[in-house]
Coordinates of C-alpha atoms and ligand atoms in Angstrom, one line a residue:
M1356 CA 72.7 81.7 91.4
K1357 CA 70.9 81.7 88.1
N1358 CA 68.5 84.6 88.6
F1359 CA 68.2 87.7 90.7
D1360 CA 65.6 86.2 93.0
E1361 CA 68.2 83.7 94.3
A1362 CA 70.8 86.4 94.9
G1363 CA 69.6 87.3 98.3
L1364 CA 69.2 90.9 97.4
A1365 CA 67.0 93.2 99.6
E1366 CA 63.5 93.6 98.2
P1367 CA 63.8 97.3 97.3
I1368 CA 67.0 96.6 95.4
L1369 CA 65.5 93.7 93.6
R1370 CA 62.6 95.9 92.6
A1371 CA 64.9 98.5 91.1
V1372 CA 66.9 95.8 89.2
K1373 CA 63.7 94.4 87.7
E1374 CA 62.5 97.9 86.7
E1375 CA 65.8 98.3 84.9
G1376 CA 64.7 95.4 82.8
Y1377 CA 67.5 93.1 83.8
E1378 CA 66.3 89.5 83.3
A1379 CA 69.2 87.6 84.6
P1380 CA 72.5 88.3 86.3
T1381 CA 75.5 88.6 84.1
P1382 CA 78.4 86.1 84.7
I1383 CA 80.3 88.6 86.9
Q1384 CA 77.2 89.4 88.9
R1385 CA 76.6 85.6 89.4
E1386 CA 80.1 85.2 90.8
V1387 CA 80.5 88.4 92.7
I1388 CA 77.2 89.0 94.4
P1389 CA 77.1 85.9 96.7
H1390 CA 80.7 86.3 97.8
M1391 CA 80.4 90.0 98.4
K1392 CA 77.2 89.4 100.4
A1393 CA 79.1 86.9 102.5
G1394 CA 81.6 89.6 103.3
E1395 CA 84.6 88.1 101.5
D1396 CA 87.3 90.1 99.9
I1397 CA 87.2 89.9 96.1
L1398 CA 89.9 90.1 93.4
G1399 CA 88.0 90.3 90.1
I1400 CA 89.0 90.6 86.5
A1401 CA 86.2 92.3 84.6
Q1402 CA 85.9 94.9 82.0
T1403 CA 83.3 97.6 81.6
G1404 CA 80.3 96.3 79.7
T1405 CA 80.2 93.1 81.7
G1406 CA 77.8 94.5 84.3
K1407 CA 80.5 94.8 86.9
T1408 CA 79.1 98.0 88.5
A1409 CA 75.9 96.3 89.5
A1410 CA 78.0 93.3 90.7
F1411 CA 79.4 95.3 93.5
V1412 CA 76.7 98.0 94.0
L1413 CA 73.8 95.6 94.5
P1414 CA 75.3 93.7 97.4
L1415 CA 76.6 96.9 98.9
L1416 CA 73.2 98.4 98.8
T1417 CA 71.6 95.3 100.2
R1418 CA 74.0 95.5 103.2
L1419 CA 73.0 99.1 103.8
A1420 CA 69.3 98.2 103.5
E1421 CA 69.6 95.4 106.0
D1422 CA 71.6 97.4 108.4
R1423 CA 70.3 100.9 108.4
K1424 CA 72.2 103.2 110.7
K1425 CA 73.1 106.8 110.5
P1426 CA 76.7 107.4 109.6
A1427 CA 78.6 109.7 111.9
P1428 CA 79.5 113.2 110.5
H1429 CA 82.5 113.2 108.2
T1430 CA 82.5 109.4 107.8
C1431 CA 81.2 107.0 105.2
R1432 CA 80.2 103.4 105.5
A1433 CA 81.4 102.4 102.0
L1434 CA 84.0 103.9 99.7
I1435 CA 84.2 103.3 96.0
L1436 CA 87.4 104.5 94.3
A1437 CA 87.5 105.1 90.6
P1438 CA 90.2 106.4 88.2
T1439 CA 88.3 109.1 86.4
R1440 CA 85.6 111.6 87.1
E1441 CA 83.4 110.1 84.3
L1442 CA 83.6 106.6 85.8
A1443 CA 82.9 108.0 89.3
S1444 CA 79.8 109.9 88.1
Q1445 CA 78.7 106.8 86.2
I1446 CA 79.0 104.6 89.3
A1447 CA 77.1 107.2 91.3
D1448 CA 74.3 107.1 88.7
S1449 CA 74.1 103.4 89.1
V1450 CA 74.0 103.7 92.9
R1451 CA 71.1 106.1 92.6
T1452 CA 69.3 103.9 90.1
Y1453 CA 69.7 100.6 92.0
G1454 CA 69.2 102.3 95.4
Q1455 CA 66.2 104.5 94.5
Y1456 CA 63.9 102.6 96.9
I1457 CA 66.2 102.8 99.8
G1458 CA 67.7 106.3 99.2
P1459 CA 71.2 105.9 100.4
S1460 CA 73.1 109.0 101.1
T1461 CA 75.9 109.4 98.6
A1462 CA 78.4 111.9 97.3
V1463 CA 80.7 111.9 94.3
I1464 CA 84.1 113.4 95.1
F1465 CA 86.4 114.5 92.4
G1466 CA 88.6 117.5 91.6
G1467 CA 88.2 120.3 89.1
V1468 CA 85.2 121.7 90.9
K1469 CA 84.7 123.7 94.0
P1470 CA 85.2 121.6 97.2
G1471 CA 82.4 123.4 99.2
P1472 CA 79.4 121.3 98.2
Q1473 CA 81.4 118.1 98.6
L1474 CA 82.5 119.2 102.1
R1475 CA 78.9 120.0 103.1
A1476 CA 77.8 116.5 101.9
L1477 CA 80.7 114.9 103.7
S1478 CA 80.0 116.8 106.9
R1479 CA 76.6 115.1 107.2
G1480 CA 78.1 111.6 107.1
L1481 CA 77.3 109.3 104.2
D1482 CA 76.4 105.8 103.3
I1483 CA 78.5 105.7 100.2
V1484 CA 81.3 107.9 98.9
I1485 CA 82.4 107.5 95.3
A1486 CA 85.7 109.2 94.7
T1487 CA 88.8 109.6 92.6
P1488 CA 91.9 109.3 94.8
G1489 CA 93.3 112.8 94.5
R1490 CA 90.4 114.9 95.7
L1491 CA 89.5 112.3 98.3
E1492 CA 93.0 112.7 99.8
D1493 CA 92.5 116.5 99.8
H1494 CA 89.4 116.0 101.9
M1495 CA 91.1 113.5 104.1
S1496 CA 93.9 116.0 104.8
T1497 CA 91.6 118.7 105.9
G1498 CA 89.5 116.4 108.0
G1499 CA 86.5 116.6 105.6
I1500 CA 86.3 112.9 105.7
K1501 CA 87.7 110.2 108.0
L1502 CA 87.7 106.6 106.9
D1503 CA 87.8 104.9 110.3
A1504 CA 84.2 103.8 110.0
T1505 CA 84.4 102.6 106.4
T1506 CA 83.9 98.9 106.4
T1507 CA 83.7 98.2 102.7
V1508 CA 86.0 99.6 100.0
V1509 CA 85.8 98.9 96.3
L1510 CA 88.6 99.8 93.9
D1511 CA 87.1 99.9 90.4
E1512 CA 89.3 99.8 87.3
A1513 CA 92.3 99.3 89.7
D1514 CA 94.8 98.8 86.8
Q1515 CA 93.9 102.1 85.3
M1516 CA 94.3 103.8 88.7
L1517 CA 97.8 102.4 88.9
D1518 CA 98.5 103.5 85.3
L1519 CA 97.5 107.0 86.2
G1520 CA 100.0 107.1 89.0
F1521 CA 97.6 106.6 91.9
A1522 CA 99.4 103.7 93.5
P1523 CA 100.8 105.8 96.4
A1524 CA 97.5 107.6 97.0
I1525 CA 95.7 104.2 97.0
R1526 CA 98.1 102.8 99.5
R1527 CA 97.7 105.8 101.8
I1528 CA 93.9 105.7 101.5
L1529 CA 93.7 102.0 102.2
G1530 CA 96.1 102.5 105.1
K1531 CA 93.6 104.7 106.8
L1532 CA 90.7 102.2 106.6
P1533 CA 89.9 100.0 109.6
K1534 CA 91.7 96.7 109.5
V1535 CA 88.5 94.8 109.7
R1536 CA 86.8 95.5 106.5
Q1537 CA 85.8 94.1 103.1
T1538 CA 88.1 95.0 100.2
V1539 CA 86.9 94.5 96.6
L1540 CA 89.4 95.0 93.9
L1541 CA 88.2 95.0 90.3
S1542 CA 90.6 95.3 87.4
A1543 CA 90.5 94.8 83.6
T1544 CA 93.8 93.1 83.7
M1545 CA 95.9 91.4 86.4
P1546 CA 99.4 92.8 86.2
H1547 CA 101.9 92.1 88.9
Q1548 CA 101.2 95.5 90.6
I1549 CA 97.6 94.6 91.1
R1550 CA 98.5 91.2 92.7
K1551 CA 100.9 93.1 94.9
L1552 CA 98.2 95.5 96.0
A1553 CA 95.9 92.6 96.6
K1554 CA 98.5 90.8 98.7
E1555 CA 99.1 93.9 100.8
F1556 CA 95.5 94.9 101.4
Q1557 CA 93.3 91.9 101.0
S1558 CA 92.7 88.9 103.1
N1559 CA 92.4 85.6 101.4
P1560 CA 90.5 87.2 98.4
R1561 CA 88.1 85.2 96.3
E1562 CA 89.5 85.4 92.7
I1563 CA 86.9 85.9 90.0
S1564 CA 87.5 86.2 86.3
V1565 CA 84.7 86.4 83.8
A1566 CA 86.4 87.3 80.5
P1567 CA 89.5 86.2 78.7
V1568 CA 91.6 89.2 78.3
S1569 CA 92.8 90.8 75.1
R1570 CA 90.1 89.6 72.7
P1571 CA 87.9 92.1 71.1
I1572 CA 84.2 91.6 71.0
E1573 CA 83.3 89.2 68.2
K1574 CA 80.4 91.4 67.0
I1575 CA 82.7 94.2 65.9
E1576 CA 83.4 94.5 62.2
Q1577 CA 87.0 95.6 62.1
S1578 CA 88.9 97.0 59.2
V1579 CA 92.0 99.0 58.6
R1580 CA 92.7 101.5 55.7
F1581 CA 96.3 102.1 54.7
L1582 CA 96.7 105.8 54.0
N1583 CA 99.2 108.5 53.7
S1584 CA 98.7 110.7 56.6
S1585 CA 97.7 113.6 54.3
S1586 CA 94.7 111.5 53.1
K1587 CA 93.3 110.8 56.6
R1588 CA 91.1 113.9 56.9
A1589 CA 89.3 113.2 53.7
A1590 CA 88.9 109.6 54.6
L1591 CA 87.4 110.4 58.0
Q1592 CA 85.0 112.9 56.4
E1593 CA 83.9 110.2 54.0
I1594 CA 83.4 107.6 56.7
L1595 CA 81.4 109.9 58.9
S1596 CA 79.2 111.1 56.1
E1597 CA 77.8 107.6 55.6
K1598 CA 74.1 107.3 56.5
D1599 CA 74.5 104.4 58.8
I1600 CA 76.4 106.4 61.3
E1601 CA 74.3 106.6 64.4
R1602 CA 76.9 107.7 66.9
A1603 CA 80.6 107.6 66.3
I1604 CA 83.7 108.0 68.4
V1605 CA 86.9 109.1 66.6
F1606 CA 90.1 108.4 68.6
T1607 CA 93.3 110.4 68.3
R1608 CA 96.5 109.9 70.3
T1609 CA 96.8 113.4 71.5
K1610 CA 94.7 116.1 73.0
R1611 CA 95.7 118.6 70.4
G1612 CA 95.0 116.0 67.7
A1613 CA 91.5 115.6 69.0
D1614 CA 90.9 119.4 68.9
R1615 CA 92.3 119.6 65.4
V1616 CA 90.2 116.7 64.1
S1617 CA 87.1 118.1 65.7
G1618 CA 87.8 121.5 64.2
H1619 CA 88.1 120.0 60.7
L1620 CA 84.9 118.0 61.1
D1621 CA 83.0 121.1 62.2
K1622 CA 84.3 123.0 59.1
A1623 CA 83.2 120.1 56.9
G1624 CA 79.7 120.5 58.4
L1625 CA 80.0 117.4 60.6
S1626 CA 79.4 118.7 64.0
S1627 CA 81.4 117.1 66.8
A1628 CA 82.7 117.6 70.3
A1629 CA 86.2 116.9 71.5
I1630 CA 86.7 115.3 74.9
H1631 CA 90.1 114.9 76.6
G1632 CA 91.9 115.7 79.7
N1633 CA 92.4 119.4 79.0
K1634 CA 88.7 120.1 78.8
S1635 CA 87.0 121.5 81.9
Q1636 CA 84.8 119.2 83.8
R1637 CA 81.8 121.2 82.6
Q1638 CA 82.8 120.9 78.9
R1639 CA 83.4 117.2 79.3
E1640 CA 80.0 116.6 80.9
R1641 CA 78.3 118.7 78.3
S1642 CA 79.9 116.8 75.5
L1643 CA 79.1 113.4 77.0
D1644 CA 75.6 114.4 77.8
G1645 CA 75.1 115.7 74.2
F1646 CA 76.5 112.4 72.9
K1647 CA 74.3 110.4 75.1
N1648 CA 71.1 112.3 74.2
G1649 CA 71.9 112.3 70.5
S1650 CA 72.4 116.0 70.0
I1651 CA 76.1 115.3 69.2
K1652 CA 76.7 112.5 66.8
I1653 CA 80.4 112.5 66.7
L1654 CA 82.8 112.5 69.7
V1655 CA 86.5 113.0 69.1
A1656 CA 88.4 111.6 72.0
T1657 CA 91.7 110.6 73.4
D1658 CA 92.1 107.3 75.2
I1659 CA 90.6 108.8 78.3
A1660 CA 87.2 108.1 76.8
A1661 CA 88.1 104.6 75.9
R1662 CA 87.6 103.1 79.3
G1663 CA 84.7 103.0 81.6
I1664 CA 82.4 105.1 79.6
D1665 CA 79.2 103.3 79.1
I1666 CA 77.3 104.7 76.2
D1667 CA 75.1 102.4 74.2
G1668 CA 74.3 102.9 70.6
V1669 CA 77.8 103.8 69.4
S1670 CA 77.6 102.4 65.8
H1671 CA 81.1 103.3 64.7
V1672 CA 84.6 103.7 66.2
V1673 CA 87.2 105.3 64.0
N1674 CA 90.8 105.2 65.0
Y1675 CA 92.0 108.4 63.3
E1676 CA 95.4 107.5 64.8
L1677 CA 96.3 104.1 66.0
P1678 CA 97.2 103.8 69.7
N1679 CA 100.8 103.2 70.5
V1680 CA 99.7 100.8 73.3
P1681 CA 97.9 97.9 71.7
E1682 CA 95.5 97.2 74.6
A1683 CA 94.1 100.6 74.0
Y1684 CA 92.8 99.5 70.6
V1685 CA 90.7 96.8 72.3
H1686 CA 89.3 99.4 74.7
R1687 CA 88.6 101.8 72.0
I1688 CA 86.7 99.5 69.7
G1689 CA 84.9 98.1 72.7
R1690 CA 82.9 101.4 72.9
T1691 CA 80.8 100.0 70.1
A1692 CA 78.9 96.7 69.9
R1693 CA 77.6 97.2 73.4
A1694 CA 74.3 95.9 74.8
G1695 CA 74.3 93.0 72.4
K1696 CA 74.5 95.2 69.3
S1697 CA 77.0 95.0 66.5
G1698 CA 79.4 97.7 65.6
V1699 CA 82.0 98.9 63.1
A1700 CA 85.6 99.8 63.9
I1701 CA 87.7 101.4 61.2
S1702 CA 91.3 102.2 61.7
L1703 CA 93.3 104.7 59.6
C1704 CA 96.9 103.6 59.4
D1705 CA 99.7 105.6 57.9
G1706 CA 103.3 104.5 57.3
T1707 CA 104.5 105.6 60.7
E1708 CA 101.8 103.5 62.4
Q1709 CA 102.5 100.1 60.9
P1710 CA 104.4 98.9 63.9
Y1711 CA 101.4 99.8 66.1
L1712 CA 99.2 97.8 63.8
R1713 CA 101.4 94.8 64.0
D1714 CA 101.4 95.0 67.9
I1715 CA 97.6 95.3 67.8
E1716 CA 97.2 92.3 65.5
R1717 CA 99.6 90.3 67.7
L1718 CA 97.5 91.2 70.8
I1719 CA 94.2 90.3 69.3
G1720 CA 95.5 87.2 67.6
R1721 CA 94.2 88.0 64.1
K1722 CA 94.8 90.1 61.1
I1723 CA 92.5 93.1 60.7
P1724 CA 91.1 93.0 57.1
S1725 CA 92.0 96.0 55.0
G1726 CA 89.4 98.3 53.4
D1727 CA 89.6 101.2 50.9
G1728 CA 92.8 103.1 51.3
D1729 CA 95.7 104.6 49.4
W1730 CA 97.5 101.3 49.6
A1731 CA 96.6 97.7 49.6
D1732 CA 97.5 95.5 52.5
G1733 CA 101.3 94.9 52.5
E1734 CA 102.0 97.5 49.9
M1735 CA 102.3 100.7 51.9
P1736 CA 106.0 101.6 52.1
A1737 CA 107.5 100.8 55.4
Y1738 CA 108.3 103.8 57.6
D1739 CA 111.8 105.0 57.0
P1740 CA 112.9 107.7 59.4
A1741 CA 115.7 108.7 57.1
N1742 CA 113.4 109.6 54.3
E1743 CA 110.3 110.9 56.0
Q1744 CA 111.1 114.2 57.6
T1745 CA 107.7 115.5 56.8
Q1746 CA 106.0 112.6 58.6
L1747 CA 108.3 113.0 61.5
K1748 CA 107.0 116.5 62.0
R1749 CA 103.5 115.1 62.4
H1750 CA 104.2 111.9 64.3
K1751 CA 106.8 111.0 66.7
R1752 CA 108.7 108.0 65.5
P1753 CA 107.0 104.8 66.8
Q1754 CA 108.9 103.4 69.7
G1755 CA 107.6 100.0 70.2
N1756 CA 105.2 99.6 73.0
R1757 CA 106.4 102.5 74.9
R1758 CA 103.8 103.1 77.6
R1759 CA 102.8 106.5 78.4
S1760 CA 100.7 107.2 81.4
G1761 CA 98.6 110.2 81.2
S1762 CA 97.5 113.3 82.9
G1763 CA 94.1 112.5 81.5
G1764 CA 90.9 113.1 83.2
G1765 CA 91.6 110.6 85.9
G1766 CA 94.6 112.5 87.0
G1767 CA 93.3 113.4 90.4
G1768 CA 89.8 113.6 89.5
G1769 CA 87.6 116.5 89.7
G1770 CA 84.1 116.6 90.8
A1771 CA 80.9 117.4 92.2
G1772 CA 79.4 116.0 95.2
R1773 CA 75.8 115.3 95.6
S1774 CA 73.7 113.3 97.9
A1775 CA 71.2 110.6 97.5
G1776 CA 68.2 109.9 95.5
G1777 CA 69.0 111.6 92.2
A1778 CA 67.6 110.6 88.9
G1779 CA 70.5 109.3 86.9
R1780 CA 70.1 106.1 85.1
P1781 CA 72.9 104.2 83.6
A1782 CA 72.6 104.1 79.8
G1783 CA 71.5 101.0 78.2
G1784 CA 70.1 97.8 79.6
A1785 CA 70.1 94.9 77.3
G1786 CA 71.9 91.7 78.4
R1787 CA 75.5 91.6 79.0
N1788 CA 77.5 88.4 78.8
G1789 CA 80.9 89.2 80.0
A1790 CA 82.3 89.0 76.5
A1791 CA 85.9 89.3 76.0
Q1792 CA 87.5 92.7 76.0
S1793 CA 90.7 94.0 77.4
S1794 CA 93.1 95.6 78.9
K1795 CA 95.2 98.5 79.8
P1796 CA 94.6 102.1 78.8
A1797 CA 97.0 104.2 76.9
G1798 CA 96.5 107.3 79.0
E1799 CA 96.9 110.6 77.3
A1800 CA 99.7 110.4 74.8
G1801 CA 102.5 112.8 75.2
A1802 CA 101.9 113.3 78.9
R1803 CA 105.4 112.4 80.1
P1804 CA 108.3 110.3 79.0
A1805 CA 108.2 106.6 79.4
G1806 CA 109.2 105.5 82.9
A1807 CA 108.8 108.9 84.4
K1808 CA 106.8 109.0 87.6
P1809 CA 103.8 111.2 87.8
N1810 CA 104.0 114.1 90.2
A1811 CA 105.6 112.7 93.3
G1812 CA 103.2 111.2 95.7
R1813 CA 100.2 112.4 94.0
G1814 CA 99.8 112.0 90.3
R1815 CA 97.8 115.1 89.8
G1816 CA 98.0 117.7 87.1
G1817 CA 101.4 119.1 87.8
K1818 CA 100.4 120.7 91.0
P1819 CA 103.3 121.1 93.4
N1820 CA 102.5 119.2 96.5
A1821 CA 104.0 120.1 99.7
N1822 CA 102.2 117.2 101.5
A1823 CA 103.4 114.6 99.1
R1824 CA 104.6 111.5 100.9
P1825 CA 106.9 109.0 99.4
A1826 CA 105.4 105.8 98.2
Q1827 CA 105.3 103.5 101.2
K1828 CA 107.5 100.4 100.9
S1829 CA 105.6 97.3 101.3
G1830 CA 108.0 95.6 103.7
P1831 CA 106.8 92.6 105.7
N1832 CA 105.8 94.6 108.7
R1833 CA 103.9 97.2 106.8
S1834 CA 102.0 94.8 104.6
Q1835 CA 101.3 92.7 107.7
S1836 CA 99.9 95.6 109.6
N1837 CA 97.8 96.7 106.7
R1838 CA 96.4 93.3 106.0
P1839 CA 92.8 93.4 107.1
R1840 CA 90.9 90.7 108.9
R1841 CA 87.9 89.8 107.0
A1842 CA 84.9 92.0 107.8
K1843 CA 81.9 90.1 109.1
P1844 CA 78.8 90.3 107.0
A1845 CA 76.6 93.2 108.2
A1846 CA 74.0 90.8 109.5
A1847 CA 76.6 89.1 111.7
Q1848 CA 77.8 92.4 113.1
R1849 CA 74.5 93.4 114.5
Ligands
LIG1136 P1 79.0 98.0 83.5 O1 79.9 96.8 83.0 O2 78.9 98.0 84.9 O3 79.6 99.3 82.9 O4 77.6 97.7 82.9 C1 77.3 97.8 81.5 C2 75.9 97.9 81.2 O5 75.2 96.7 81.5 C3 75.1 99.0 81.9 O6 74.4 99.8 80.9 C4 74.1 98.3 82.8 O7 72.9 99.0 82.8 C5 73.9 97.0 82.0 N1 73.6 95.8 82.9 C6 74.2 95.6 84.1 N2 73.7 94.4 84.6 C7 72.8 93.9 83.7 C8 72.0 92.7 83.6 N3 72.0 91.8 84.6 N4 71.2 92.6 82.5 C9 71.2 93.5 81.5 N5 72.0 94.6 81.5 C10 72.8 94.8 82.6

């Protein structure tokens, strides 16, 4: 399949795609669309920016267009699970855009907002529900939605969902779906846990991979400045005062750090917005909208914003603090150089962060060139915990690659439900080529100690949960009983 005309998409979907200005399918679209149309299960490795959303949304919509039937109340024909509210909203925008000429009924389900409108939408019965796992389970437990008529399920950014502690919820949700169904699992990386999930819930999946993992986009001009932590503020101000800044994202490791940096920038006359998991849904949406429409030029973010958010025209990414999970670096800098453009990524590295930098360089397989800083490359004194009490107050001592999963925005998802036919357009549009990016998110730093499980059975913001069920063991019987038979293509079912 070289072009969209050969993809077998329904005419109204093809029309919408052409209006978006897409000239040719991206590699992931070329691979996924035919197999998904054929009703096969898919296990795909693809990052954001590769066109993966359209890869699963276009065949899904085609199936709906070819087999129009009214869903029964409190059911949905297709379910898309996403880790964060932002990603869920973005997918919903894409569904509306690509589906504008067939007008599928849809709802976005996530937490942090009143459930009433969502319940009303669900009660009508829907073609497509796009949800984060936490709030979806809430609605499942009250009978707001039943999944026994859902014949297609897509898990987008599955590895991030697992990182956020959603594995038990996902298993419970998938366990409620009919056994004959199509299961599409997309993930930026393919750790053991994802394979396990695939084995339990997919049937002979078609494996598709479009990008080598862990290699940052070639078009990004990367540099690192070696600084004392006390010099970082001034350096950031200087960087962001440059004329060539169109849109910049500044990353910090912690939520408090993001607020602090945003406050300093505002005082310095550089207006910015902070976005992280402690902000309300409305604040987050307002900040992202402002950033997309250009009224806010600088976004200060924790790693929650590093994944899944598709905003074109980010000219600069500044790592005010280096991430302690090296893969997060690749995600962060991947927010720039999108849609075929180039971009600049500058990292500020103090003495305590040198181990993080080494991990990052090891991951990306190259040395990041050093720019203006207090120290030349290799000259900054190594971090010495015995002598650096002052720094210890500011930064926790680096502890290798300690992974911290976060309570971040994904944590249970919040959200507004709305039905079909809205306006939203996904940002951007120029060609994607499935270029290399990677990998796992860092989550919100400081959320919980390494190895600690998120809230039992739920992974939501600390809410005690009387209904929490233990993670189900995937013993032979259970995995057998959950393993679906392959769903027939819609056409064959009629
Ligand atoms: P995604 O990886 O799904 O986040 O998509 C990233 C961006 O690529 C979005 O802005 C889409 O609008 C855009 N896009 C998706 N498919 C194509 C295509 N075939 N040609 C050009 N742009 C595309």
